[in-house]
Short mmCIF file of C-alpha atoms in Angstrom, two decimals:
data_model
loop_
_atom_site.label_atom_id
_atom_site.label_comp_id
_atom_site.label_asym_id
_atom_site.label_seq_id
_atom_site.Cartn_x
_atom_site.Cartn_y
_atom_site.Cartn_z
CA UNK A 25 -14.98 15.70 6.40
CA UNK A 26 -13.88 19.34 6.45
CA UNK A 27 -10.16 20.35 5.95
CA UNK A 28 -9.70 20.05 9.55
CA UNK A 29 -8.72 16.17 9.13
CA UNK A 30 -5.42 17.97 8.31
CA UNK A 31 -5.32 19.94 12.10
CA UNK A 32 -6.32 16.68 14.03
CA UNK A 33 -2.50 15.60 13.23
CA UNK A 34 -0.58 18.30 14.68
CA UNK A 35 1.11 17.21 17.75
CA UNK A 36 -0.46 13.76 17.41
CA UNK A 37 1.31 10.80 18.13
CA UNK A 38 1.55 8.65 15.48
CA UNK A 39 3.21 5.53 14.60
CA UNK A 40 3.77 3.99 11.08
CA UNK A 41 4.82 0.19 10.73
CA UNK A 42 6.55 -0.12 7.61
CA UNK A 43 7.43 3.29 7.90
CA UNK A 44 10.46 3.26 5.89
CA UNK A 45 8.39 1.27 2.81
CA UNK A 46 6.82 2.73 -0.35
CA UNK A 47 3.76 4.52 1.29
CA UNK A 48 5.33 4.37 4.62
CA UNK A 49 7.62 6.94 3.53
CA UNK A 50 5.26 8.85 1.69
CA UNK A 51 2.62 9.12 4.36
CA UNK A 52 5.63 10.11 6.72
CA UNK A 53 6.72 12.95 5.07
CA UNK A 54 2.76 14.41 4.66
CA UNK A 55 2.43 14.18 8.69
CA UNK A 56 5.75 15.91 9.05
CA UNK A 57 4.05 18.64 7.53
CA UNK A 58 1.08 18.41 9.50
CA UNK A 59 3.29 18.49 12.88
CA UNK A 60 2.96 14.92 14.10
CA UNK A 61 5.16 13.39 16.65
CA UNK A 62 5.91 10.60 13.96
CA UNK A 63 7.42 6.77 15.31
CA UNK A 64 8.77 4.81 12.03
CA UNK A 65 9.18 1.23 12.85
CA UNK A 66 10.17 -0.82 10.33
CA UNK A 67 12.55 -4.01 9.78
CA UNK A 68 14.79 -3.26 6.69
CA UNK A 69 14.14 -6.69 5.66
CA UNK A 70 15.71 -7.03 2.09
CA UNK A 71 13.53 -6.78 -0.99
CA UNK A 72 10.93 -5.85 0.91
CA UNK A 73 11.27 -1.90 0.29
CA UNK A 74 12.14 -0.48 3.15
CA UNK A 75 14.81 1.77 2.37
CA UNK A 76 16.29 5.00 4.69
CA UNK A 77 16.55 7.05 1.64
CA UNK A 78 12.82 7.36 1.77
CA UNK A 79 13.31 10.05 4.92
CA UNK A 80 15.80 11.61 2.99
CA UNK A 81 15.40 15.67 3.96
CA UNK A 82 13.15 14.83 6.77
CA UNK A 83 15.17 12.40 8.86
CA UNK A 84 15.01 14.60 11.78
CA UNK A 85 11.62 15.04 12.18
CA UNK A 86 10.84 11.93 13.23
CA UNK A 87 12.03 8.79 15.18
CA UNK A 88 13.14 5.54 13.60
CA UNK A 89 12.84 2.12 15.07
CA UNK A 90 14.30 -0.49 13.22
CA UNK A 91 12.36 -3.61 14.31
CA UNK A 92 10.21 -6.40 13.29
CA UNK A 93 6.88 -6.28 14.71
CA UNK A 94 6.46 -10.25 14.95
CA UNK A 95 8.13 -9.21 18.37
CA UNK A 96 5.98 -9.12 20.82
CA UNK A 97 8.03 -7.49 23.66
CA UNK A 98 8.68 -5.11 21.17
CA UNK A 99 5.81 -4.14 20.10
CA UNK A 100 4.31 -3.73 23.32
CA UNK A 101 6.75 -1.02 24.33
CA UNK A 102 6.30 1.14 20.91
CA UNK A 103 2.59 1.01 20.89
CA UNK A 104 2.09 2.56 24.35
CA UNK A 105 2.01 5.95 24.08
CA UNK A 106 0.95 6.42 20.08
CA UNK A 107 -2.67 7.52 19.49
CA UNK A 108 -2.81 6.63 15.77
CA UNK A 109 -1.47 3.18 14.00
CA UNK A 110 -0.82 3.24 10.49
CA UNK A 111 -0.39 -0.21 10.11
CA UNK A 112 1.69 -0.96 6.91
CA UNK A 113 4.21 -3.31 7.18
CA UNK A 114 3.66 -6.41 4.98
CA UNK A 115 4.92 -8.92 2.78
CA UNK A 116 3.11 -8.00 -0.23
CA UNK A 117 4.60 -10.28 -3.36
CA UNK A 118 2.08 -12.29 -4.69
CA UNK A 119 5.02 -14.85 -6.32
CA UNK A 120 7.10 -14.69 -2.92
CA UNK A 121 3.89 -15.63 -1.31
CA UNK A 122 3.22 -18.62 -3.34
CA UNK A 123 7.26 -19.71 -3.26
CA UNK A 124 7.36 -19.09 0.87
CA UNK A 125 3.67 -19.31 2.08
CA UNK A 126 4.96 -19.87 5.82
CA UNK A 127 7.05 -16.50 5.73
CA UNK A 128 3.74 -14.72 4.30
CA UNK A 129 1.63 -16.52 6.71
CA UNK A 130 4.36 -15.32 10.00
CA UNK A 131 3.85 -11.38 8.41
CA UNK A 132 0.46 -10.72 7.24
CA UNK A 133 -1.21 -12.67 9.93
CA UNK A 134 0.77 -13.32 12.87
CA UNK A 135 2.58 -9.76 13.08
CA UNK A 136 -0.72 -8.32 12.70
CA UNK A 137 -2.01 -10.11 15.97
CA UNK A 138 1.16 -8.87 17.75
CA UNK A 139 0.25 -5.31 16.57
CA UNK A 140 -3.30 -5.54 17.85
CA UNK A 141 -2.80 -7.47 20.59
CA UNK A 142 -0.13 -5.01 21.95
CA UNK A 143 -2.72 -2.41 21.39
CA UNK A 144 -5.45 -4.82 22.92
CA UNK A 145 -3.00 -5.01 26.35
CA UNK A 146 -1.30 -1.78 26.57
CA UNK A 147 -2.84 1.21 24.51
CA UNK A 148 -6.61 0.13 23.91
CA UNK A 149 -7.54 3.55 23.35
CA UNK A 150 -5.04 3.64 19.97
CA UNK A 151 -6.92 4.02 16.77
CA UNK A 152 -5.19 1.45 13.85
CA UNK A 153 -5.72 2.09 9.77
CA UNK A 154 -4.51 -1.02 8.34
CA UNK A 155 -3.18 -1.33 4.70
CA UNK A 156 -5.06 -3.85 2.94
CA UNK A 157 -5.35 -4.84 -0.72
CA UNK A 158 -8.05 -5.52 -3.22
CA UNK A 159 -6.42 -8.55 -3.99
CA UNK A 160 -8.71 -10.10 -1.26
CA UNK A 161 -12.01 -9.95 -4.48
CA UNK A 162 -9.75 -12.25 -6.79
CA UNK A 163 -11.10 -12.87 -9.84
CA UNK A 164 -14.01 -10.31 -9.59
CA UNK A 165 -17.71 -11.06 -10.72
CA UNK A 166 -18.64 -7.29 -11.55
CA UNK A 167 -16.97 -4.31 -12.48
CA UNK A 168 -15.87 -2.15 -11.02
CA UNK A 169 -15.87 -3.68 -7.64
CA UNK A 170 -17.34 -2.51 -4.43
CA UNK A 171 -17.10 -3.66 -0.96
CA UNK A 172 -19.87 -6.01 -0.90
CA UNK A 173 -17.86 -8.22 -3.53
CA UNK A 174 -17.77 -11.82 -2.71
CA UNK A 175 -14.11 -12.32 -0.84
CA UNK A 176 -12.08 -14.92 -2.99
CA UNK A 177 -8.75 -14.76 -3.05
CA UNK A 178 -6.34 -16.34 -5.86
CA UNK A 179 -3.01 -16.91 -4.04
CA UNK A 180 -1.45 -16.78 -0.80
CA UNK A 181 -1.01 -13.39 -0.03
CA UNK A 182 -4.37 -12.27 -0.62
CA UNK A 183 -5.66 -15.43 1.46
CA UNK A 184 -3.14 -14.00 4.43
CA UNK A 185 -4.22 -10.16 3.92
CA UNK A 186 -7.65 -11.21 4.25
CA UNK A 187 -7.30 -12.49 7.59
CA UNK A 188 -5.41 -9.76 8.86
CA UNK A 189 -7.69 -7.50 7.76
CA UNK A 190 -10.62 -9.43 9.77
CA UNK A 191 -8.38 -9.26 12.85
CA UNK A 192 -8.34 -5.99 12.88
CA UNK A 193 -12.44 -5.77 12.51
CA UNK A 194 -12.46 -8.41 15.23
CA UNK A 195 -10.26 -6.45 17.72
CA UNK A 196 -12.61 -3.14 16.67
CA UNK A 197 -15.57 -5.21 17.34
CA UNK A 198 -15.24 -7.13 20.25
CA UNK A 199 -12.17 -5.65 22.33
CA UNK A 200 -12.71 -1.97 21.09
CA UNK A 201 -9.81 -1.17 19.82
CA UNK A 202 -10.54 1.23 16.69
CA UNK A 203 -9.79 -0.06 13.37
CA UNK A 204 -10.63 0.12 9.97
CA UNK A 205 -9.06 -1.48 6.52
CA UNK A 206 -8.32 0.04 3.35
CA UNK A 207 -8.81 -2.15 0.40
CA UNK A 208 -5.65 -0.09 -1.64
CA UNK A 209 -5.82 -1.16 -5.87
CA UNK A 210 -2.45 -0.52 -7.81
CA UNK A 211 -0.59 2.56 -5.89
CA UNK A 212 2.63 4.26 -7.57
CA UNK A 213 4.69 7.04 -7.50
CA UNK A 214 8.11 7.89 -5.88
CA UNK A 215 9.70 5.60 -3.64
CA UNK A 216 8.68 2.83 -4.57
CA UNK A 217 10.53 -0.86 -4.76
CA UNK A 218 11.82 -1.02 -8.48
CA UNK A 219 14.54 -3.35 -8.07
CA UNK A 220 12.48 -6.43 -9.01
CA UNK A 221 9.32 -6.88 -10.49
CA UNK A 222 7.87 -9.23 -7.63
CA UNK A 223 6.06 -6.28 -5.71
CA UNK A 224 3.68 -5.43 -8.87
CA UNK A 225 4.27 -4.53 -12.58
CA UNK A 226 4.02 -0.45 -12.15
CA UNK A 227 7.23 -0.09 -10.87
CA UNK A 228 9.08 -2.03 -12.66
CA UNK A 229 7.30 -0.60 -15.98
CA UNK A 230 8.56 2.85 -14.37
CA UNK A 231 11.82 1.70 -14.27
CA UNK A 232 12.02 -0.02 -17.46
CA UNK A 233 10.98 3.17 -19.46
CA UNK A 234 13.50 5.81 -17.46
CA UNK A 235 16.27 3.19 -18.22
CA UNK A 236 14.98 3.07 -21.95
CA UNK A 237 14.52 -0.68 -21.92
CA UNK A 238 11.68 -2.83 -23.11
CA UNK A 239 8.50 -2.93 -21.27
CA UNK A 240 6.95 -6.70 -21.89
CA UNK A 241 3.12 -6.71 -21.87
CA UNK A 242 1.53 -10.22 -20.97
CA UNK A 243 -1.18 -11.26 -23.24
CA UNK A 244 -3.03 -8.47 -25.70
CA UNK A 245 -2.61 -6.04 -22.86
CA UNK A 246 -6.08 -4.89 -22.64
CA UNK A 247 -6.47 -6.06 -19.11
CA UNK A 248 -7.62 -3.29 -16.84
CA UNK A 249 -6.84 -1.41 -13.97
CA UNK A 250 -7.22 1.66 -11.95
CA UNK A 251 -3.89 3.48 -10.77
CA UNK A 252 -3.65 5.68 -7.36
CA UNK A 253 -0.96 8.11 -7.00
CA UNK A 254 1.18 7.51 -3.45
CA UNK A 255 0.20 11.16 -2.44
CA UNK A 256 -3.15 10.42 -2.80
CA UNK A 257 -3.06 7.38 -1.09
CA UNK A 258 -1.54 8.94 2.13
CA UNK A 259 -4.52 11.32 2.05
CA UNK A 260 -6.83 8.26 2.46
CA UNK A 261 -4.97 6.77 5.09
CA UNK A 262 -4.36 10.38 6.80
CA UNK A 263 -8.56 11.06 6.69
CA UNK A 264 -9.28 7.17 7.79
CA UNK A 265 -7.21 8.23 11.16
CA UNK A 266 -8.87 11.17 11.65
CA UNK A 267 -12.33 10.12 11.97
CA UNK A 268 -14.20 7.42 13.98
CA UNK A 269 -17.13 7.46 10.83
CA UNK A 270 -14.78 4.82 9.42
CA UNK A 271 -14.29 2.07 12.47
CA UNK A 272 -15.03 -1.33 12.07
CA UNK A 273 -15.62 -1.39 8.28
CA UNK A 274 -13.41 -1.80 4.84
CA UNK A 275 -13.12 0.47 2.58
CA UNK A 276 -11.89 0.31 -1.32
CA UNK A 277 -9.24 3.32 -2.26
CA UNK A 278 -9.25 3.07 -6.05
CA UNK A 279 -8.21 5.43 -9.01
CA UNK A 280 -10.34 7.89 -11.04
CA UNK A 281 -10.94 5.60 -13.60
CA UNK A 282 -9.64 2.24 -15.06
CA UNK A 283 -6.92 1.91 -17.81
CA UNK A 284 -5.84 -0.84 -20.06
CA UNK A 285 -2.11 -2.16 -19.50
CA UNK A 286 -1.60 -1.16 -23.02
CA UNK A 287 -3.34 2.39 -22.59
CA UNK A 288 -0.78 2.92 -19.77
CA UNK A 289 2.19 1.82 -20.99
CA UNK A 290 1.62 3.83 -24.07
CA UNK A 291 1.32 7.04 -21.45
CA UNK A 292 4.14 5.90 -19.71
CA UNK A 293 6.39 5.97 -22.64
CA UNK A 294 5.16 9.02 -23.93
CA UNK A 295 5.69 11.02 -20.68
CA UNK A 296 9.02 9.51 -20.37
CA UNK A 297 10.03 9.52 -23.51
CA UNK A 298 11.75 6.89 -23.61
CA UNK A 299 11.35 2.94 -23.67
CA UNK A 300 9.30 0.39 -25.63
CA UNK A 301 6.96 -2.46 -25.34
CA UNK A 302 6.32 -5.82 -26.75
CA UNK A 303 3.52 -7.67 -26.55
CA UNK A 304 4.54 -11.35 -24.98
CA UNK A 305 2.44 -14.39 -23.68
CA UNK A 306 1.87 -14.87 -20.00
CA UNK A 307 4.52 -16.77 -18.07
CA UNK A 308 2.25 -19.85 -16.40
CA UNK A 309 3.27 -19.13 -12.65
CA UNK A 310 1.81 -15.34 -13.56
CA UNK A 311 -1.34 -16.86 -15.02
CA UNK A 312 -2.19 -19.65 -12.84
CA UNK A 313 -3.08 -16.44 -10.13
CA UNK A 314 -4.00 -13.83 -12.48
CA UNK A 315 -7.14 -11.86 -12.20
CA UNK A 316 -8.31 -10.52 -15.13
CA UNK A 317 -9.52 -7.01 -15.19
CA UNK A 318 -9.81 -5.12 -12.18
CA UNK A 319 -11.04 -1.88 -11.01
CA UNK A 320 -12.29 -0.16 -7.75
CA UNK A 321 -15.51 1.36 -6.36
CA UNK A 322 -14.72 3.82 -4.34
CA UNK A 323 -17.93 5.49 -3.53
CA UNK A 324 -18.18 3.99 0.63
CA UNK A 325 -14.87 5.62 1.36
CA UNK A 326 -15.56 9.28 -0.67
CA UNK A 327 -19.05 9.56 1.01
CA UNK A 328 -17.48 8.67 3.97
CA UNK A 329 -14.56 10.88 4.22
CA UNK A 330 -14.72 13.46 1.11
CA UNK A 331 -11.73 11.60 -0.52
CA UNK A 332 -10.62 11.86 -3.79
CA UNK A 333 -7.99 11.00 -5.81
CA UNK A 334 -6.25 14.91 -7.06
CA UNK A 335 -3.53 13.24 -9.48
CA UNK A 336 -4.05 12.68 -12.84
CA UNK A 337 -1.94 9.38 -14.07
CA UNK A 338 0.30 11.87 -16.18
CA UNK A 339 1.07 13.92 -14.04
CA UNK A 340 1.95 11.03 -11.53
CA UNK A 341 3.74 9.30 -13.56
CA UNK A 342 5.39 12.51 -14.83
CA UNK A 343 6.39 13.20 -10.90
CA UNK A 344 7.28 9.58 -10.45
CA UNK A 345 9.52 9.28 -13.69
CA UNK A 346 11.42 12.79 -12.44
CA UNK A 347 12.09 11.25 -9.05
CA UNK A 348 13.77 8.11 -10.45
CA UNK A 349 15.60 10.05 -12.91
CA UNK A 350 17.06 11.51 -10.37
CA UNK A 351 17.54 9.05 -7.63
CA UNK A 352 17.09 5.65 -9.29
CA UNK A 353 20.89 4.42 -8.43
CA UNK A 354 19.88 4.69 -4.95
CA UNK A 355 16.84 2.23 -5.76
CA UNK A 356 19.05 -0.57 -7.65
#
């Protein structure tokens, strides 16, 4: 896929659920530059990470609907007219999912059929990117981890992503509405949800080092992972819409190359320069679902596309660490 992924978006109409979120946001602002007639719909829903600071500087370039998309009527008004669905709006806390598993199961599976189904009835022709998560592999077998991993979730959420996921192969398959998934691995950068540490430990270790606190590592901290800087995340999602090579399948979106918790927290503290660590045990309700170490194959969804990740960590986490210097009141 040529640079012309980047033209297919200008004048497009495009809608993003959970377009006020973390990538939401992010992916946004990239299609304002691109000259998209951008729809935000999003519900505000607290702790969740919507937040209308995100379209800070580019509020009037596009249109915000605050809404829920469990609402069917709803939903079947926005999608009529919108060529390309980003779908992103989720409950993604693993904890919250395992405290609430009825309000995980009403977001991640039942909104997604309202989505799809609204396309399905009014606006077959719409092409859908859904955010998925490779929380789906749980514990993994192999690393790193491709797409023909056995899928075995470890808690709620990833049992609920899972099936939205399928829905939206199911609706590609057998109603022909376009869809694809991408299986997204640890993402972080600016705007992101730092005011707890139930949406994923990157944030939070972000915000724990600008404040100049204590970063607590669970275990001996040589768990890893692989790291994907928001930008570079709303390139994948920008080249899945763009082409119909990608329809019907799944696709991992993982970082350059794996890091242990320790390894990063040392970076993090050194680009910051500030904060500390301590090495703790694991809390049991953190354990029960942990997954060990963890890292992506993303070879299905480079070949397919010609994605990459362009951000080193540092310099992501240098970017991310300036942004929340700056703006991180506006975040508590």
């Amino acid at each position: 896929m040529s640079a012309d992924y980047r033209d297919f978006y200008r004048g497009r109409r495009v809608m993003v659920t959970g377009g006020l979120g973390f990538i939401g946001s992010n992916l946004a602002r990239r299609l304002t530059e691109l000259g998209a007639d951008i729809l935000l719909v999003d519900s505000l829903i607290d702790d969740y990470g919507g937040h209308l600071f995100n379209i800070d500087g580019v509020e009037s370039k596009v249109r915000v609907n605050i809404a829920d998309i469990r609402q069917r009527t709803t939903m079947n008004y926005l999608v009529r007219d919108r060529e390309v669905i980003f779908n992103l709006a989720g409950q993604v806390s693993h904890i919250d999912s395992m405290l609430d598993p009825y309000n995980d199961l009403e977001i991640n599976c039942k909104s997604q059929l309202t989505v799809l189904e609204a396309c399905r009835r009014h606006n077959p022709a719409a092409k859908v990117v859904f955010a998925g998560t490779r929380q789906v592999y749980g514990k993994p077998d192999r690393l790193p981890v491709d797409e023909t991993h056995l899928v075995r979730p470890t808690d709620i959420n990833g049992i609920n992503k899972v099936a939205g996921e399928y829905y939206h192969l199911v609706y590609n398959n057998v109603f022909g509405v376009r869809a694809c998934s991408l299986r997204l691995t640890n993402i972080y950068g600016p705007r992101q949800l730092v005011r707890h540490n139930r949406q994923g430990f990157i944030g939070w270790f972000i915000r724990l080092a600008v404040e100049d606190k204590e970063i607590q590592i669970f275990g001996d901290g040589q768990q890893l992972r692989d790291f994907v800087y928001v930008e570079d995340a709303a390139d994948a999602f920008l080249r899945a819409g763009a082409t119909d090579a990608v329809n019907g399948q799944v696709f991992n979106v993982g970082g350059a190359q794996p890091i242990s918790h320790l390894e990063l927290v040392s970076l993090l503290i050194e680009t910051a320069g500030t904060g500390a660590y301590r090495l703790v045990e694991w809390p049991p309700d953190k354990k029960v679902i942990d997954i060990g170490s963890f890292y992506a194959d993303s070879t299905r969804f480079r070949q397919t596309t010609g994605w990459e990740p362009a951000t080193t960590l540092r310099d992501g986490l240098a970017r991310t660490i300036a942004y929340y210097r700056e703006h991180l009141p506006r975040y508590l």
